[in-house]
Amino acid sequence: MTTTVTTAPARTRRLSGFQPTGHLHLGNLLGALRPLVTAQDAAESIALIADLHAMTVEHDPAEVRTCALEQATVMLAAGVDPERTPIVLQSQVREHTELHYLLECVAGYGEAARMIQFKEKSAAGGPVRLSLLTYPVLMAADILLYDVTQVPVGADQDQHLELTRSLATRFNTRYGRTFVVPEGVRPDSAARIMDLADPATKMGKSSGSGAGRIALLDPPEVIRRTVARAATDTVGLVRRDRVDQPGITNLIDILAACTGRPPADPTSYAALKREVADAVEALLAPIRARHAELAADPGHVRRVLAAGAERVRPIAAETVRRARAAIGLLD
Ligand code: ATP
Ligand code: MG
């Protein structure tokens, strides 16, 4: 049988990546995980747990493993249906690293060193891993490997997606059409969740204060306490104003994202916080319960990951075959 070389998938294919650098939080859910679950019918998605990316900074081997497994479990608990959306552990599909190297051969040092995230993270002090510099090229490989047409990205990833598009285009121009050039799609702007204690920075696994992060598996009392301690202001009005009232704006955005409704009382910060805590708890309680059931059988989650890798490997193998042939390697 001859294989047909297709560089364009028949329908929209998306890739959403998560780094196992910590516990998934409310920002990850509202900004990435829930949109992924909602789009499962409309688009073919791949959920990638990018464990190789977690090693670009100082890491604890046992934690990366535990965290990767926990993320896969939380994804299932949040409604990712592995029958429709393969959950893939990046390191279990070896083609990621192979394509990474091939793409390094069309990427420039200057291009990588210019990346804002590299500059910020490398300026933070301590030893800088070479993999931190080449990380955007690995991210390009993650995307190009699967003929992805759309990548949902937050503003912090715009530059990396642009690099992905440049590398794909350059490779195609020099060596013949090999890669699909993906488009970036912006998730709902309201879905950029800020740190509750420090609303000037986004809620993050490895950034932010910790005190202002709501992890998806936090118990109800921790959720209540975190919301109760959220930073506010002295204006006294419940209204959206990112500049003067970033904390209140964030709480209103969270409420809207959880319930689709505006706050009931436009004057009381305490009432707003109660509403937000209730809404977040209502959203997270079923995920927590489902997670507890799934976590009782880690073998099942491992099998989901193995099946996910199995499903996507043929696509990855075919892309690498095309890239190897185009760039000058023998079969
Ligand atoms: P890290 O601090 O390790 O970068 P992170 O919290 O930024 O962790 P990622 O694994 O980098 O999480 O991102 C996973 C997905 O979650 C991405 O699609 C990202 O855009 C989205 N995301 C991350 N933080 C937020 C947030 N605060 N609000 C909305 N979406 C977010
Ligand atoms: Mg991030």
PDB file of C-alpha atoms in Angstrom, residues 82-278:
ATOM      1  CA  PRO A  82      -9.821  10.547  25.769  1.00  0.00           C
ATOM      2  CA  GLU A  83     -11.845   8.841  23.031  1.00  0.00           C
ATOM      3  CA  ARG A  84     -12.142  12.173  21.232  1.00  0.00           C
ATOM      4  CA  THR A  85      -9.165  14.053  22.641  1.00  0.00           C
ATOM      5  CA  PRO A  86      -5.971  12.044  23.076  1.00  0.00           C
ATOM      6  CA  ILE A  87      -4.089  13.007  26.225  1.00  0.00           C
ATOM      7  CA  VAL A  88      -0.437  12.749  25.292  1.00  0.00           C
ATOM      8  CA  LEU A  89       2.623  12.772  27.516  1.00  0.00           C
ATOM      9  CA  GLN A  90       5.210  14.533  25.363  1.00  0.00           C
ATOM     10  CA  SER A  91       8.162  12.343  26.397  1.00  0.00           C
ATOM     11  CA  GLN A  92       6.274   9.180  25.425  1.00  0.00           C
ATOM     12  CA  VAL A  93       6.256  10.177  21.764  1.00  0.00           C
ATOM     13  CA  ARG A  94       9.951  10.226  20.850  1.00  0.00           C
ATOM     14  CA  GLU A  95       9.322  12.106  17.614  1.00  0.00           C
ATOM     15  CA  HIS A  96       9.044  15.354  19.616  1.00  0.00           C
ATOM     16  CA  THR A  97      12.768  15.289  20.333  1.00  0.00           C
ATOM     17  CA  GLU A  98      13.691  14.132  16.853  1.00  0.00           C
ATOM     18  CA  LEU A  99      11.754  16.917  15.169  1.00  0.00           C
ATOM     19  CA  HIS A 100      13.149  19.362  17.722  1.00  0.00           C
ATOM     20  CA  TYR A 101      16.656  18.646  16.438  1.00  0.00           C
ATOM     21  CA  LEU A 102      15.673  18.938  12.795  1.00  0.00           C
ATOM     22  CA  LEU A 103      14.025  22.300  13.489  1.00  0.00           C
ATOM     23  CA  GLU A 104      17.121  23.503  15.349  1.00  0.00           C
ATOM     24  CA  CYS A 105      18.857  23.191  12.018  1.00  0.00           C
ATOM     25  CA  VAL A 106      16.637  25.888  10.523  1.00  0.00           C
ATOM     26  CA  ALA A 107      16.500  28.095  13.645  1.00  0.00           C
ATOM     27  CA  GLY A 108      18.998  30.855  14.376  1.00  0.00           C
ATOM     28  CA  TYR A 109      20.725  31.465  17.703  1.00  0.00           C
ATOM     29  CA  GLY A 110      19.720  35.145  17.592  1.00  0.00           C
ATOM     30  CA  GLU A 111      16.110  34.216  17.021  1.00  0.00           C
ATOM     31  CA  ALA A 112      16.011  32.037  20.126  1.00  0.00           C
ATOM     32  CA  ALA A 113      17.966  34.472  22.296  1.00  0.00           C
ATOM     33  CA  ARG A 114      15.495  37.239  21.420  1.00  0.00           C
ATOM     34  CA  MET A 115      12.545  35.462  23.006  1.00  0.00           C
ATOM     35  CA  ILE A 116      11.169  37.572  25.848  1.00  0.00           C
ATOM     36  CA  GLN A 117      10.445  34.551  28.035  1.00  0.00           C
ATOM     37  CA  PHE A 118      14.052  33.358  27.652  1.00  0.00           C
ATOM     38  CA  LYS A 119      15.382  36.800  28.514  1.00  0.00           C
ATOM     39  CA  GLU A 120      13.155  37.057  31.575  1.00  0.00           C
ATOM     40  CA  LYS A 121      13.788  33.573  32.891  1.00  0.00           C
ATOM     41  CA  SER A 122      17.543  33.660  32.205  1.00  0.00           C
ATOM     42  CA  ALA A 123      17.845  37.049  33.910  1.00  0.00           C
ATOM     43  CA  ALA A 124      16.262  35.652  37.074  1.00  0.00           C
ATOM     44  CA  GLY A 125      19.685  34.387  38.245  1.00  0.00           C
ATOM     45  CA  GLY A 126      21.156  30.929  38.708  1.00  0.00           C
ATOM     46  CA  PRO A 127      22.420  28.595  36.008  1.00  0.00           C
ATOM     47  CA  VAL A 128      20.627  28.801  32.654  1.00  0.00           C
ATOM     48  CA  ARG A 129      19.995  25.486  30.953  1.00  0.00           C
ATOM     49  CA  LEU A 130      20.687  25.331  27.222  1.00  0.00           C
ATOM     50  CA  SER A 131      17.238  23.725  26.893  1.00  0.00           C
ATOM     51  CA  LEU A 132      15.685  26.975  28.154  1.00  0.00           C
ATOM     52  CA  LEU A 133      17.129  28.706  25.094  1.00  0.00           C
ATOM     53  CA  THR A 134      15.917  26.051  22.671  1.00  0.00           C
ATOM     54  CA  TYR A 135      12.556  25.496  24.393  1.00  0.00           C
ATOM     55  CA  PRO A 136      10.567  27.521  21.809  1.00  0.00           C
ATOM     56  CA  VAL A 137      11.995  25.272  19.094  1.00  0.00           C
ATOM     57  CA  LEU A 138      10.744  22.227  20.988  1.00  0.00           C
ATOM     58  CA  MET A 139       7.377  23.946  21.262  1.00  0.00           C
ATOM     59  CA  ALA A 140       7.445  24.465  17.493  1.00  0.00           C
ATOM     60  CA  ALA A 141       8.140  20.743  17.109  1.00  0.00           C
ATOM     61  CA  ASP A 142       5.182  19.921  19.411  1.00  0.00           C
ATOM     62  CA  ILE A 143       2.871  21.894  17.147  1.00  0.00           C
ATOM     63  CA  LEU A 144       4.271  21.023  13.703  1.00  0.00           C
ATOM     64  CA  LEU A 145       4.494  17.322  14.529  1.00  0.00           C
ATOM     65  CA  TYR A 146       0.718  16.919  14.413  1.00  0.00           C
ATOM     66  CA  ASP A 147      -0.212  19.090  11.396  1.00  0.00           C
ATOM     67  CA  VAL A 148      -2.003  21.340  13.855  1.00  0.00           C
ATOM     68  CA  THR A 149      -4.059  24.098  12.201  1.00  0.00           C
ATOM     69  CA  GLN A 150      -4.933  26.122  15.298  1.00  0.00           C
ATOM     70  CA  VAL A 151      -3.084  26.785  18.525  1.00  0.00           C
ATOM     71  CA  PRO A 152      -5.024  28.466  21.331  1.00  0.00           C
ATOM     72  CA  VAL A 153      -2.439  30.800  22.868  1.00  0.00           C
ATOM     73  CA  GLY A 154      -2.380  33.486  25.501  1.00  0.00           C
ATOM     74  CA  ALA A 155      -0.478  36.709  24.796  1.00  0.00           C
ATOM     75  CA  ASP A 156       2.578  35.304  26.629  1.00  0.00           C
ATOM     76  CA  GLN A 157       2.952  32.688  23.886  1.00  0.00           C
ATOM     77  CA  ASP A 158       2.455  34.940  20.829  1.00  0.00           C
ATOM     78  CA  GLN A 159       6.168  35.282  20.178  1.00  0.00           C
ATOM     79  CA  HIS A 160       6.720  31.519  20.393  1.00  0.00           C
ATOM     80  CA  LEU A 161       3.873  30.854  17.984  1.00  0.00           C
ATOM     81  CA  GLU A 162       5.320  33.420  15.581  1.00  0.00           C
ATOM     82  CA  LEU A 163       8.639  31.560  15.762  1.00  0.00           C
ATOM     83  CA  THR A 164       6.827  28.295  15.029  1.00  0.00           C
ATOM     84  CA  ARG A 165       5.247  29.857  11.941  1.00  0.00           C
ATOM     85  CA  SER A 166       8.606  31.266  10.763  1.00  0.00           C
ATOM     86  CA  LEU A 167      10.386  27.941  11.202  1.00  0.00           C
ATOM     87  CA  ALA A 168       7.633  26.060   9.374  1.00  0.00           C
ATOM     88  CA  THR A 169       7.596  28.539   6.507  1.00  0.00           C
ATOM     89  CA  ARG A 170      11.392  28.644   6.254  1.00  0.00           C
ATOM     90  CA  PHE A 171      11.650  24.844   6.259  1.00  0.00           C
ATOM     91  CA  ASN A 172       8.898  24.579   3.610  1.00  0.00           C
ATOM     92  CA  THR A 173      10.582  27.213   1.419  1.00  0.00           C
ATOM     93  CA  ARG A 174      14.062  25.714   1.653  1.00  0.00           C
ATOM     94  CA  TYR A 175      13.292  22.015   1.563  1.00  0.00           C
ATOM     95  CA  GLY A 176       9.830  21.673   0.072  1.00  0.00           C
ATOM     96  CA  ARG A 177       6.375  21.740   1.609  1.00  0.00           C
ATOM     97  CA  THR A 178       6.555  19.639   4.741  1.00  0.00           C
ATOM     98  CA  PHE A 179       4.658  21.376   7.546  1.00  0.00           C
ATOM     99  CA  VAL A 180       1.225  22.874   8.020  1.00  0.00           C
ATOM    100  CA  VAL A 181       1.668  26.505   9.102  1.00  0.00           C
ATOM    101  CA  PRO A 182      -0.649  26.919  12.118  1.00  0.00           C
ATOM    102  CA  GLU A 183      -2.763  29.903  13.131  1.00  0.00           C
ATOM    103  CA  GLY A 184      -2.951  31.225  16.670  1.00  0.00           C
ATOM    104  CA  VAL A 185      -6.404  31.557  18.190  1.00  0.00           C
ATOM    105  CA  ARG A 186      -7.012  33.706  21.213  1.00  0.00           C
ATOM    106  CA  PRO A 187      -9.178  32.264  23.979  1.00  0.00           C
ATOM    107  CA  ASP A 188     -11.800  34.579  25.469  1.00  0.00           C
ATOM    108  CA  SER A 189     -10.045  37.632  26.916  1.00  0.00           C
ATOM    109  CA  ALA A 190     -12.127  37.354  30.102  1.00  0.00           C
ATOM    110  CA  ALA A 191     -10.454  34.005  30.617  1.00  0.00           C
ATOM    111  CA  ARG A 192      -7.135  35.545  31.613  1.00  0.00           C
ATOM    112  CA  ILE A 193      -7.289  34.987  35.319  1.00  0.00           C
ATOM    113  CA  MET A 194      -5.061  37.107  37.502  1.00  0.00           C
ATOM    114  CA  ASP A 195      -3.449  36.206  40.812  1.00  0.00           C
ATOM    115  CA  LEU A 196      -5.926  36.980  43.594  1.00  0.00           C
ATOM    116  CA  ALA A 197      -3.336  38.391  45.964  1.00  0.00           C
ATOM    117  CA  ASP A 198      -1.385  40.239  43.273  1.00  0.00           C
ATOM    118  CA  PRO A 199      -3.814  41.050  40.436  1.00  0.00           C
ATOM    119  CA  ALA A 200      -1.064  42.704  38.375  1.00  0.00           C
ATOM    120  CA  THR A 201       0.395  39.260  37.573  1.00  0.00           C
ATOM    121  CA  LYS A 202      -1.429  36.340  36.030  1.00  0.00           C
ATOM    122  CA  MET A 203      -2.336  33.335  38.127  1.00  0.00           C
ATOM    123  CA  GLY A 204       0.356  30.793  37.313  1.00  0.00           C
ATOM    124  CA  LYS A 205       1.672  27.419  38.396  1.00  0.00           C
ATOM    125  CA  SER A 206       5.166  28.720  38.882  1.00  0.00           C
ATOM    126  CA  SER A 207       4.563  32.474  38.952  1.00  0.00           C
ATOM    127  CA  GLY A 208       2.427  34.653  41.179  1.00  0.00           C
ATOM    128  CA  SER A 209       2.290  34.628  44.926  1.00  0.00           C
ATOM    129  CA  GLY A 210       0.944  31.180  45.764  1.00  0.00           C
ATOM    130  CA  ALA A 211      -1.414  32.927  48.198  1.00  0.00           C
ATOM    131  CA  GLY A 212      -3.427  34.185  45.234  1.00  0.00           C
ATOM    132  CA  ARG A 213      -3.681  30.905  43.348  1.00  0.00           C
ATOM    133  CA  ILE A 214      -6.690  28.571  43.465  1.00  0.00           C
ATOM    134  CA  ALA A 215      -5.600  25.057  42.592  1.00  0.00           C
ATOM    135  CA  LEU A 216      -8.300  22.891  41.031  1.00  0.00           C
ATOM    136  CA  LEU A 217      -7.973  20.342  43.820  1.00  0.00           C
ATOM    137  CA  ASP A 218      -7.988  22.842  46.690  1.00  0.00           C
ATOM    138  CA  PRO A 219     -10.480  21.875  49.439  1.00  0.00           C
ATOM    139  CA  PRO A 220     -13.520  24.187  49.890  1.00  0.00           C
ATOM    140  CA  GLU A 221     -12.119  25.944  52.969  1.00  0.00           C
ATOM    141  CA  VAL A 222      -8.906  26.852  51.121  1.00  0.00           C
ATOM    142  CA  ILE A 223     -10.918  28.237  48.199  1.00  0.00           C
ATOM    143  CA  ARG A 224     -12.995  30.356  50.618  1.00  0.00           C
ATOM    144  CA  ARG A 225      -9.929  31.622  52.431  1.00  0.00           C
ATOM    145  CA  THR A 226      -8.083  32.492  49.200  1.00  0.00           C
ATOM    146  CA  VAL A 227     -11.059  34.410  47.833  1.00  0.00           C
ATOM    147  CA  ALA A 228     -11.723  36.124  51.186  1.00  0.00           C
ATOM    148  CA  ARG A 229      -8.120  37.371  51.233  1.00  0.00           C
ATOM    149  CA  ALA A 230      -8.152  38.571  47.607  1.00  0.00           C
ATOM    150  CA  ALA A 231      -6.711  42.043  47.118  1.00  0.00           C
ATOM    151  CA  THR A 232      -9.326  44.761  46.610  1.00  0.00           C
ATOM    152  CA  ASP A 233      -9.187  48.580  46.791  1.00  0.00           C
ATOM    153  CA  THR A 234     -10.809  51.523  48.541  1.00  0.00           C
ATOM    154  CA  VAL A 235     -13.086  52.642  45.686  1.00  0.00           C
ATOM    155  CA  GLY A 236     -16.086  50.778  47.111  1.00  0.00           C
ATOM    156  CA  LEU A 237     -17.800  50.013  43.803  1.00  0.00           C
ATOM    157  CA  VAL A 238     -18.153  46.604  42.194  1.00  0.00           C
ATOM    158  CA  ARG A 239     -17.285  47.447  38.600  1.00  0.00           C
ATOM    159  CA  ARG A 240     -14.752  46.493  35.950  1.00  0.00           C
ATOM    160  CA  ASP A 241     -11.784  48.854  35.803  1.00  0.00           C
ATOM    161  CA  ARG A 242      -8.518  47.066  35.038  1.00  0.00           C
ATOM    162  CA  VAL A 243      -6.380  50.086  35.800  1.00  0.00           C
ATOM    163  CA  ASP A 244      -7.771  51.370  39.082  1.00  0.00           C
ATOM    164  CA  GLN A 245      -9.549  48.243  40.349  1.00  0.00           C
ATOM    165  CA  PRO A 246      -7.593  45.231  39.053  1.00  0.00           C
ATOM    166  CA  GLY A 247      -8.546  43.002  42.005  1.00  0.00           C
ATOM    167  CA  ILE A 248     -12.283  43.657  41.795  1.00  0.00           C
ATOM    168  CA  THR A 249     -12.166  43.368  37.995  1.00  0.00           C
ATOM    169  CA  ASN A 250     -10.521  39.963  38.326  1.00  0.00           C
ATOM    170  CA  LEU A 251     -13.184  38.793  40.802  1.00  0.00           C
ATOM    171  CA  ILE A 252     -15.963  39.981  38.458  1.00  0.00           C
ATOM    172  CA  ASP A 253     -14.283  38.194  35.541  1.00  0.00           C
ATOM    173  CA  ILE A 254     -13.980  34.977  37.554  1.00  0.00           C
ATOM    174  CA  LEU A 255     -17.638  35.177  38.558  1.00  0.00           C
ATOM    175  CA  ALA A 256     -18.701  35.792  34.954  1.00  0.00           C
ATOM    176  CA  ALA A 257     -16.529  32.928  33.697  1.00  0.00           C
ATOM    177  CA  CYS A 258     -17.941  30.550  36.323  1.00  0.00           C
ATOM    178  CA  THR A 259     -21.629  31.492  36.180  1.00  0.00           C
ATOM    179  CA  GLY A 260     -22.113  33.688  33.088  1.00  0.00           C
ATOM    180  CA  ARG A 261     -23.720  36.271  35.420  1.00  0.00           C
ATOM    181  CA  PRO A 262     -22.652  39.697  36.705  1.00  0.00           C
ATOM    182  CA  PRO A 263     -22.430  40.292  40.482  1.00  0.00           C
ATOM    183  CA  ALA A 264     -25.753  40.617  42.304  1.00  0.00           C
ATOM    184  CA  ASP A 265     -24.774  43.540  44.566  1.00  0.00           C
ATOM    185  CA  PRO A 266     -22.840  46.475  43.007  1.00  0.00           C
ATOM    186  CA  THR A 267     -21.696  47.914  46.336  1.00  0.00           C
ATOM    187  CA  SER A 268     -20.446  45.189  48.650  1.00  0.00           C
ATOM    188  CA  TYR A 269     -16.990  43.655  48.262  1.00  0.00           C
ATOM    189  CA  ALA A 270     -17.832  41.075  50.934  1.00  0.00           C
ATOM    190  CA  ALA A 271     -20.945  39.974  49.020  1.00  0.00           C
ATOM    191  CA  LEU A 272     -18.919  39.785  45.781  1.00  0.00           C
ATOM    192  CA  LYS A 273     -16.332  37.586  47.456  1.00  0.00           C
ATOM    193  CA  ARG A 274     -19.032  35.287  48.847  1.00  0.00           C
ATOM    194  CA  GLU A 275     -20.555  34.975  45.372  1.00  0.00           C
ATOM    195  CA  VAL A 276     -17.167  34.259  43.797  1.00  0.00           C
ATOM    196  CA  ALA A 277     -16.268  31.651  46.432  1.00  0.00           C
ATOM    197  CA  ASP A 278     -19.649  29.915  45.928  1.00  0.00           C
TER     198      ASP A 278
END
